[in-house]
């Protein structure tokens, strides 16, 4: 028990696991653990990346979870009970995330998991939770294989790496001036999935992939890699990167005078709110496939942006929103099930239709929500939605000026 308590941390998170206690659960251990106060409380356990390379994204997720939690409790909670969150640290590690599933299922008798930030951790959590027949809601992980395990217990809100690549290639085709492309990606599950997807859609569009580079996020010296890309003179570069590596790639591209008509990315590090500030002028003109911004037309989007800023002092990225919408989806599923039985919650998720500030939520037979992709561009240090035209809040600015010609 002492070991378990040390793992529960009320802070940031990547993977979110929900434990349900004191709510009429059939779990004997859970009931024994419940205090009198717990009888009126549902405790939601959140596995997160409090530490490690993904902690910045965990911070964003925490903001979304906490705002949703505040609103849910203000409006009566879930099944008439107040909700609490407890966060676990997966240390930005898939192995730790899988261990956390064991711990929460076996010790906390968890009935539902809000799965982790990264694609590597999400895949590990889905595989492990499926062995326990515990449903997982995946807020942010985009690698295609997360919903391709054959599991009936995975439900993903966000669009996938395939969706990102497809949208970016559609933009290239519309512009008509991208004939060659280089792909630069981190070497884990997310990067590999983004690389595979972009090669597929680029080749289908007749765009030649002239270079394909992978790297480790443990080493932030990318100049040798970027110099190889420079030698191929691609019209566009497509990055699949997390936070610090995204900043390093663009600042080093500037340092070695690597130019391209389009600097593009599969969201993630290029979409996190701190990217324009951390990369400075090197961030300008970059294009990133993403999932949401404050100008989205879904009801509640603008208010979400305002409320996050009011509560935390910074504007949210789509990672905040995905966590926010995931907690509301969990709430709706539990209430539709009318029970804390994991199989009934799973069945409720499979048939749920929900309108959220993140857009409509409805899962297909693989557990994938059909969420649209937005492409943003950093212009003068701010994100502007530039594609598709129906959602655009500003004009696309291309081709990207050479570094020597920028102000």
PDB file of N, CA, C and O in Angstrom, residues 119-163:
ATOM      1  N   UNK A 119       2.378   8.294 -28.108  1.00  0.00           N
ATOM      2  CA  UNK A 119       1.911   7.118 -28.836  1.00  0.00           C
ATOM      3  C   UNK A 119       2.540   5.840 -28.302  1.00  0.00           C
ATOM      4  O   UNK A 119       1.891   4.790 -28.260  1.00  0.00           O
ATOM      5  N   UNK A 120       3.803   5.913 -27.895  1.00  0.00           N
ATOM      6  CA  UNK A 120       4.440   4.726 -27.348  1.00  0.00           C
ATOM      7  C   UNK A 120       3.773   4.267 -26.066  1.00  0.00           C
ATOM      8  O   UNK A 120       3.472   3.085 -25.890  1.00  0.00           O
ATOM      9  N   UNK A 121       3.506   5.202 -25.177  1.00  0.00           N
ATOM     10  CA  UNK A 121       2.837   4.855 -23.921  1.00  0.00           C
ATOM     11  C   UNK A 121       1.397   4.418 -24.174  1.00  0.00           C
ATOM     12  O   UNK A 121       0.894   3.494 -23.533  1.00  0.00           O
ATOM     13  N   UNK A 122       0.732   5.061 -25.109  1.00  0.00           N
ATOM     14  CA  UNK A 122      -0.664   4.714 -25.395  1.00  0.00           C
ATOM     15  C   UNK A 122      -0.773   3.281 -25.896  1.00  0.00           C
ATOM     16  O   UNK A 122      -1.668   2.535 -25.486  1.00  0.00           O
ATOM     17  N   UNK A 123       0.124   2.892 -26.785  1.00  0.00           N
ATOM     18  CA  UNK A 123       0.074   1.527 -27.306  1.00  0.00           C
ATOM     19  C   UNK A 123       0.287   0.515 -26.187  1.00  0.00           C
ATOM     20  O   UNK A 123      -0.415  -0.505 -26.111  1.00  0.00           O
ATOM     21  N   UNK A 124       1.221   0.810 -25.295  1.00  0.00           N
ATOM     22  CA  UNK A 124       1.483  -0.090 -24.169  1.00  0.00           C
ATOM     23  C   UNK A 124       0.281  -0.163 -23.235  1.00  0.00           C
ATOM     24  O   UNK A 124      -0.090  -1.242 -22.753  1.00  0.00           O
ATOM     25  N   UNK A 125      -0.349   0.968 -22.968  1.00  0.00           N
ATOM     26  CA  UNK A 125      -1.511   1.006 -22.082  1.00  0.00           C
ATOM     27  C   UNK A 125      -2.690   0.261 -22.699  1.00  0.00           C
ATOM     28  O   UNK A 125      -3.384  -0.519 -22.027  1.00  0.00           O
ATOM     29  N   UNK A 126      -2.922   0.470 -23.981  1.00  0.00           N
ATOM     30  CA  UNK A 126      -4.038  -0.215 -24.646  1.00  0.00           C
ATOM     31  C   UNK A 126      -3.856  -1.731 -24.590  1.00  0.00           C
ATOM     32  O   UNK A 126      -4.787  -2.482 -24.258  1.00  0.00           O
ATOM     33  N   UNK A 127      -2.662  -2.200 -24.906  1.00  0.00           N
ATOM     34  CA  UNK A 127      -2.407  -3.643 -24.886  1.00  0.00           C
ATOM     35  C   UNK A 127      -2.615  -4.224 -23.496  1.00  0.00           C
ATOM     36  O   UNK A 127      -3.232  -5.273 -23.333  1.00  0.00           O
ATOM     37  N   UNK A 128      -2.077  -3.535 -22.498  1.00  0.00           N
ATOM     38  CA  UNK A 128      -2.186  -4.052 -21.130  1.00  0.00           C
ATOM     39  C   UNK A 128      -3.619  -3.970 -20.608  1.00  0.00           C
ATOM     40  O   UNK A 128      -4.150  -4.930 -20.033  1.00  0.00           O
ATOM     41  N   UNK A 129      -4.286  -2.847 -20.825  1.00  0.00           N
ATOM     42  CA  UNK A 129      -5.654  -2.686 -20.324  1.00  0.00           C
ATOM     43  C   UNK A 129      -6.615  -3.664 -20.991  1.00  0.00           C
ATOM     44  O   UNK A 129      -7.577  -4.125 -20.370  1.00  0.00           O
ATOM     45  N   UNK A 130      -6.347  -3.974 -22.245  1.00  0.00           N
ATOM     46  CA  UNK A 130      -7.223  -4.908 -22.957  1.00  0.00           C
ATOM     47  C   UNK A 130      -7.182  -6.294 -22.322  1.00  0.00           C
ATOM     48  O   UNK A 130      -8.199  -7.007 -22.298  1.00  0.00           O
ATOM     49  N   UNK A 131      -6.034  -6.674 -21.785  1.00  0.00           N
ATOM     50  CA  UNK A 131      -5.963  -7.985 -21.122  1.00  0.00           C
ATOM     51  C   UNK A 131      -6.863  -8.025 -19.894  1.00  0.00           C
ATOM     52  O   UNK A 131      -7.287  -9.102 -19.471  1.00  0.00           O
ATOM     53  N   UNK A 132      -7.130  -6.866 -19.319  1.00  0.00           N
ATOM     54  CA  UNK A 132      -8.018  -6.772 -18.160  1.00  0.00           C
ATOM     55  C   UNK A 132      -9.462  -6.441 -18.556  1.00  0.00           C
ATOM     56  O   UNK A 132     -10.325  -6.305 -17.688  1.00  0.00           O
ATOM     57  N   UNK A 133      -9.696  -6.240 -19.869  1.00  0.00           N
ATOM     58  CA  UNK A 133     -11.010  -5.819 -20.374  1.00  0.00           C
ATOM     59  C   UNK A 133     -11.470  -4.513 -19.724  1.00  0.00           C
ATOM     60  O   UNK A 133     -12.627  -4.356 -19.329  1.00  0.00           O
ATOM     61  N   UNK A 134     -10.534  -3.586 -19.639  1.00  0.00           N
ATOM     62  CA  UNK A 134     -10.807  -2.245 -19.111  1.00  0.00           C
ATOM     63  C   UNK A 134     -10.720  -1.251 -20.263  1.00  0.00           C
ATOM     64  O   UNK A 134      -9.705  -1.197 -20.964  1.00  0.00           O
ATOM     65  N   UNK A 135     -11.759  -0.458 -20.513  1.00  0.00           N
ATOM     66  CA  UNK A 135     -11.720   0.485 -21.640  1.00  0.00           C
ATOM     67  C   UNK A 135     -10.738   1.634 -21.428  1.00  0.00           C
ATOM     68  O   UNK A 135     -10.505   2.065 -20.300  1.00  0.00           O
ATOM     69  N   UNK A 136     -10.167   2.103 -22.536  1.00  0.00           N
ATOM     70  CA  UNK A 136      -9.198   3.197 -22.519  1.00  0.00           C
ATOM     71  C   UNK A 136      -9.676   4.303 -23.454  1.00  0.00           C
ATOM     72  O   UNK A 136      -9.981   4.046 -24.619  1.00  0.00           O
ATOM     73  N   UNK A 137      -9.736   5.535 -22.955  1.00  0.00           N
ATOM     74  CA  UNK A 137      -9.969   6.700 -23.803  1.00  0.00           C
ATOM     75  C   UNK A 137      -8.617   7.339 -24.077  1.00  0.00           C
ATOM     76  O   UNK A 137      -7.901   7.716 -23.153  1.00  0.00           O
ATOM     77  N   UNK A 138      -8.245   7.430 -25.359  1.00  0.00           N
ATOM     78  CA  UNK A 138      -6.952   7.993 -25.760  1.00  0.00           C
ATOM     79  C   UNK A 138      -7.172   9.439 -26.202  1.00  0.00           C
ATOM     80  O   UNK A 138      -7.804   9.679 -27.231  1.00  0.00           O
ATOM     81  N   UNK A 139      -6.648  10.407 -25.459  1.00  0.00           N
ATOM     82  CA  UNK A 139      -6.894  11.815 -25.813  1.00  0.00           C
ATOM     83  C   UNK A 139      -6.015  12.331 -26.946  1.00  0.00           C
ATOM     84  O   UNK A 139      -6.493  13.054 -27.824  1.00  0.00           O
ATOM     85  N   UNK A 140      -4.704  11.972 -26.934  1.00  0.00           N
ATOM     86  CA  UNK A 140      -3.743  12.727 -27.743  1.00  0.00           C
ATOM     87  C   UNK A 140      -2.827  11.899 -28.641  1.00  0.00           C
ATOM     88  O   UNK A 140      -2.232  12.461 -29.551  1.00  0.00           O
ATOM     89  N   UNK A 141      -2.670  10.629 -28.399  1.00  0.00           N
ATOM     90  CA  UNK A 141      -1.691   9.824 -29.142  1.00  0.00           C
ATOM     91  C   UNK A 141      -2.172   9.610 -30.577  1.00  0.00           C
ATOM     92  O   UNK A 141      -3.284   9.138 -30.795  1.00  0.00           O
ATOM     93  N   UNK A 142      -1.317   9.910 -31.557  1.00  0.00           N
ATOM     94  CA  UNK A 142      -1.774   9.909 -32.953  1.00  0.00           C
ATOM     95  C   UNK A 142      -1.287   8.721 -33.779  1.00  0.00           C
ATOM     96  O   UNK A 142      -1.771   8.530 -34.894  1.00  0.00           O
ATOM     97  N   UNK A 143      -0.328   7.947 -33.307  1.00  0.00           N
ATOM     98  CA  UNK A 143       0.175   6.825 -34.118  1.00  0.00           C
ATOM     99  C   UNK A 143      -0.966   5.896 -34.510  1.00  0.00           C
ATOM    100  O   UNK A 143      -1.790   5.505 -33.673  1.00  0.00           O
ATOM    101  N   UNK A 144      -1.002   5.525 -35.783  1.00  0.00           N
ATOM    102  CA  UNK A 144      -2.126   4.747 -36.299  1.00  0.00           C
ATOM    103  C   UNK A 144      -2.294   3.428 -35.561  1.00  0.00           C
ATOM    104  O   UNK A 144      -3.429   2.961 -35.356  1.00  0.00           O
ATOM    105  N   UNK A 145      -1.189   2.817 -35.127  1.00  0.00           N
ATOM    106  CA  UNK A 145      -1.289   1.472 -34.552  1.00  0.00           C
ATOM    107  C   UNK A 145      -1.961   1.431 -33.185  1.00  0.00           C
ATOM    108  O   UNK A 145      -2.287   0.347 -32.692  1.00  0.00           O
ATOM    109  N   UNK A 146      -2.215   2.565 -32.587  1.00  0.00           N
ATOM    110  CA  UNK A 146      -2.873   2.581 -31.274  1.00  0.00           C
ATOM    111  C   UNK A 146      -4.290   1.997 -31.372  1.00  0.00           C
ATOM    112  O   UNK A 146      -4.777   1.349 -30.434  1.00  0.00           O
ATOM    113  N   UNK A 147      -4.939   2.190 -32.502  1.00  0.00           N
ATOM    114  CA  UNK A 147      -6.294   1.641 -32.675  1.00  0.00           C
ATOM    115  C   UNK A 147      -6.305   0.478 -33.673  1.00  0.00           C
ATOM    116  O   UNK A 147      -7.350   0.145 -34.218  1.00  0.00           O
ATOM    117  N   UNK A 148      -5.135  -0.127 -33.880  1.00  0.00           N
ATOM    118  CA  UNK A 148      -5.062  -1.241 -34.835  1.00  0.00           C
ATOM    119  C   UNK A 148      -4.595  -2.530 -34.188  1.00  0.00           C
ATOM    120  O   UNK A 148      -4.044  -3.410 -34.855  1.00  0.00           O
ATOM    121  N   UNK A 149      -4.817  -2.651 -32.891  1.00  0.00           N
ATOM    122  CA  UNK A 149      -4.427  -3.876 -32.195  1.00  0.00           C
ATOM    123  C   UNK A 149      -5.540  -4.915 -32.213  1.00  0.00           C
ATOM    124  O   UNK A 149      -5.340  -6.045 -31.769  1.00  0.00           O
ATOM    125  N   UNK A 150      -6.717  -4.522 -32.700  1.00  0.00           N
ATOM    126  CA  UNK A 150      -7.868  -5.419 -32.646  1.00  0.00           C
ATOM    127  C   UNK A 150      -8.621  -5.329 -31.328  1.00  0.00           C
ATOM    128  O   UNK A 150      -9.612  -6.042 -31.130  1.00  0.00           O
ATOM    129  N   UNK A 151      -8.181  -4.461 -30.435  1.00  0.00           N
ATOM    130  CA  UNK A 151      -8.831  -4.308 -29.139  1.00  0.00           C
ATOM    131  C   UNK A 151     -10.225  -3.693 -29.286  1.00  0.00           C
ATOM    132  O   UNK A 151     -10.437  -2.789 -30.082  1.00  0.00           O
ATOM    133  N   UNK A 152     -11.145  -4.178 -28.505  1.00  0.00           N
ATOM    134  CA  UNK A 152     -12.488  -3.603 -28.431  1.00  0.00           C
ATOM    135  C   UNK A 152     -12.604  -2.635 -27.256  1.00  0.00           C
ATOM    136  O   UNK A 152     -13.698  -2.184 -26.922  1.00  0.00           O
ATOM    137  N   UNK A 153     -11.456  -2.330 -26.639  1.00  0.00           N
ATOM    138  CA  UNK A 153     -11.484  -1.511 -25.421  1.00  0.00           C
ATOM    139  C   UNK A 153     -10.741  -0.192 -25.588  1.00  0.00           C
ATOM    140  O   UNK A 153     -10.465   0.483 -24.606  1.00  0.00           O
ATOM    141  N   UNK A 154     -10.426   0.203 -26.834  1.00  0.00           N
ATOM    142  CA  UNK A 154      -9.726   1.464 -27.059  1.00  0.00           C
ATOM    143  C   UNK A 154     -10.648   2.437 -27.788  1.00  0.00           C
ATOM    144  O   UNK A 154     -11.343   2.060 -28.742  1.00  0.00           O
ATOM    145  N   UNK A 155     -10.635   3.698 -27.332  1.00  0.00           N
ATOM    146  CA  UNK A 155     -11.484   4.751 -27.913  1.00  0.00           C
ATOM    147  C   UNK A 155     -10.637   6.018 -27.996  1.00  0.00           C
ATOM    148  O   UNK A 155     -10.251   6.592 -26.981  1.00  0.00           O
ATOM    149  N   UNK A 156     -10.333   6.447 -29.234  1.00  0.00           N
ATOM    150  CA  UNK A 156      -9.429   7.584 -29.436  1.00  0.00           C
ATOM    151  C   UNK A 156     -10.193   8.807 -29.936  1.00  0.00           C
ATOM    152  O   UNK A 156     -10.865   8.749 -30.970  1.00  0.00           O
ATOM    153  N   UNK A 157     -10.025   9.930 -29.242  1.00  0.00           N
ATOM    154  CA  UNK A 157     -10.696  11.170 -29.637  1.00  0.00           C
ATOM    155  C   UNK A 157      -9.991  11.878 -30.783  1.00  0.00           C
ATOM    156  O   UNK A 157     -10.638  12.473 -31.649  1.00  0.00           O
ATOM    157  N   UNK A 158      -8.675  11.875 -30.789  1.00  0.00           N
ATOM    158  CA  UNK A 158      -7.926  12.738 -31.700  1.00  0.00           C
ATOM    159  C   UNK A 158      -7.770  12.107 -33.081  1.00  0.00           C
ATOM    160  O   UNK A 158      -7.896  10.894 -33.254  1.00  0.00           O
ATOM    161  N   UNK A 159      -7.464  12.946 -34.059  1.00  0.00           N
ATOM    162  CA  UNK A 159      -7.111  12.468 -35.392  1.00  0.00           C
ATOM    163  C   UNK A 159      -5.758  11.762 -35.335  1.00  0.00           C
ATOM    164  O   UNK A 159      -5.019  11.874 -34.357  1.00  0.00           O
ATOM    165  N   UNK A 160      -5.432  11.037 -36.403  1.00  0.00           N
ATOM    166  CA  UNK A 160      -4.245  10.191 -36.390  1.00  0.00           C
ATOM    167  C   UNK A 160      -3.111  10.790 -37.229  1.00  0.00           C
ATOM    168  O   UNK A 160      -3.291  11.768 -37.953  1.00  0.00           O
ATOM    169  N   UNK A 161      -1.969  10.144 -37.159  1.00  0.00           N
ATOM    170  CA  UNK A 161      -0.827  10.556 -37.984  1.00  0.00           C
ATOM    171  C   UNK A 161      -1.155  10.423 -39.472  1.00  0.00           C
ATOM    172  O   UNK A 161      -0.650  11.202 -40.288  1.00  0.00           O
ATOM    173  N   UNK A 162      -1.986   9.469 -39.840  1.00  0.00           N
ATOM    174  CA  UNK A 162      -2.440   9.368 -41.234  1.00  0.00           C
ATOM    175  C   UNK A 162      -3.235  10.611 -41.626  1.00  0.00           C
ATOM    176  O   UNK A 162      -3.068  11.145 -42.729  1.00  0.00           O
ATOM    177  N   UNK A 163      -4.106  11.044 -40.727  1.00  0.00           N
ATOM    178  CA  UNK A 163      -4.915  12.236 -41.006  1.00  0.00           C
ATOM    179  C   UNK A 163      -4.031  13.470 -41.174  1.00  0.00           C
ATOM    180  O   UNK A 163      -4.287  14.330 -42.029  1.00  0.00           O
TER     181      UNK A 163
END
